[in-house]
């Protein structure tokens, strides 16, 4: 029996499977690392959300003017509205997401293996299935956090209500709409984040393998194992490509979902169809792509930072052989 090619051996070294991880260390260290990434990138979410809900008579209609207005009126804290709520809910949501992602990915790879697809296609399908499944599982925790944090992000902006904090939002939403108010836009969240997660992870998995092929790891020739710096660079490029793909596909749904979630209690309850009609009436079809720039930047920056942190975390938590 011939020895496996160096290409296979070297590529395997770039990935660490779920069964090779110290789970306790993974969750504890991961909570700290991802909190740091969230701190760095949270302001982009605030800007994106404000752009998506701005009415046509609001002066702040681009990312620069939104940031300028927030800094002028509130300083740096204005860029972190709702952060406490997000960070509180993000830890359980992320644990659910990452556990579902890794366990589903293993099963999905086994499922598609008999079809003998090319390596990039196998990676796209398996990662896509895993990303969608993980998103579906985490939405039960994530949607209420999303509703509360987004209301805090836009309070006092474009006629939206003001709150004293996350608990005040929860109390008022529960009083007005009951528990279902915390799950407003749940269907659209599932329709937005699940395809977005599927597109992101499918793009990441396949683009990473295509880049490795381009770098000479796709043939049967003997090549040395890639350096850590090369692995990190390939993973970063995969994250950027994944962010561009996912943001382009799902921004319209995200805009509609955000508008549904941040409607004030005194406003007439609009359906998704009415929200679409209003957006088109205000800005034409481009209204559905409000906040595309910040969303693209957010998904690319967050995705790249997240995947580099995630891959580093897996290397850090790998069990000794």
Coordinates of N, CA and C in Angstrom, one line a residue, residues 103-117 121-123 125-130 133:
X103 N -20.1 19.3 15.2 CA -20.6 17.9 15.1 C -21.4 17.6 13.8
X104 N -22.1 18.6 13.3 CA -22.8 18.5 12.0 C -21.8 18.4 10.9
X105 N -20.7 19.1 10.9 CA -19.7 19.1 9.8 C -19.2 17.7 9.6
X106 N -18.8 17.0 10.8 CA -18.3 15.7 10.7 C -19.3 14.8 10.0
X107 N -20.6 14.8 10.4 CA -21.6 14.0 9.9 C -21.9 14.3 8.4
X108 N -21.8 15.6 8.0 CA -22.1 16.0 6.7 C -21.0 15.5 5.7
X109 N -19.7 15.6 6.2 CA -18.6 15.1 5.4 C -18.8 13.6 5.1
X110 N -19.2 12.9 6.1 CA -19.4 11.4 5.9 C -20.6 11.2 4.9
X111 N -21.6 12.1 5.0 CA -22.7 11.9 4.1 C -22.4 12.1 2.6
X112 N -21.6 13.1 2.3 CA -21.3 13.5 0.9 C -20.1 12.7 0.4
X113 N -19.3 12.0 1.2 CA -18.1 11.3 0.8 C -18.4 10.3 -0.3
X114 N -19.5 9.5 -0.2 CA -19.8 8.5 -1.3 C -20.0 9.0 -2.7
X115 N -20.4 10.3 -2.7 CA -20.7 10.9 -4.0 C -19.4 11.3 -4.8
X116 N -18.3 11.2 -4.2 CA -17.0 11.4 -4.9 C -16.9 12.8 -5.6
X117 N -17.4 13.8 -4.9 CA -17.3 15.2 -5.4 C -15.8 15.6 -5.3
X121 N -15.9 21.0 -3.6 CA -17.4 20.8 -3.6 C -17.8 20.1 -2.3
X122 N -17.1 19.1 -1.9 CA -17.4 18.4 -0.7 C -17.3 19.4 0.5
X123 N -16.3 20.2 0.5 CA -16.2 21.2 1.6 C -17.3 22.2 1.6
X125 N -20.4 21.8 0.4 CA -21.7 21.1 0.8 C -21.7 20.9 2.4
X126 N -20.6 20.2 2.8 CA -20.5 19.9 4.3 C -20.5 21.1 5.2
X127 N -19.7 22.1 4.8 CA -19.7 23.3 5.6 C -21.0 24.1 5.5
X128 N -21.6 24.1 4.4 CA -22.9 24.8 4.2 C -24.0 24.2 5.1
X129 N -24.1 22.8 5.0 CA -25.1 22.1 5.9 C -24.8 22.4 7.3
X130 N -23.5 22.3 7.7 CA -23.2 22.6 9.1 C -23.5 24.0 9.6
X133 N -27.3 24.4 9.9 CA -27.8 23.7 11.1 C -27.5 24.4 12.4

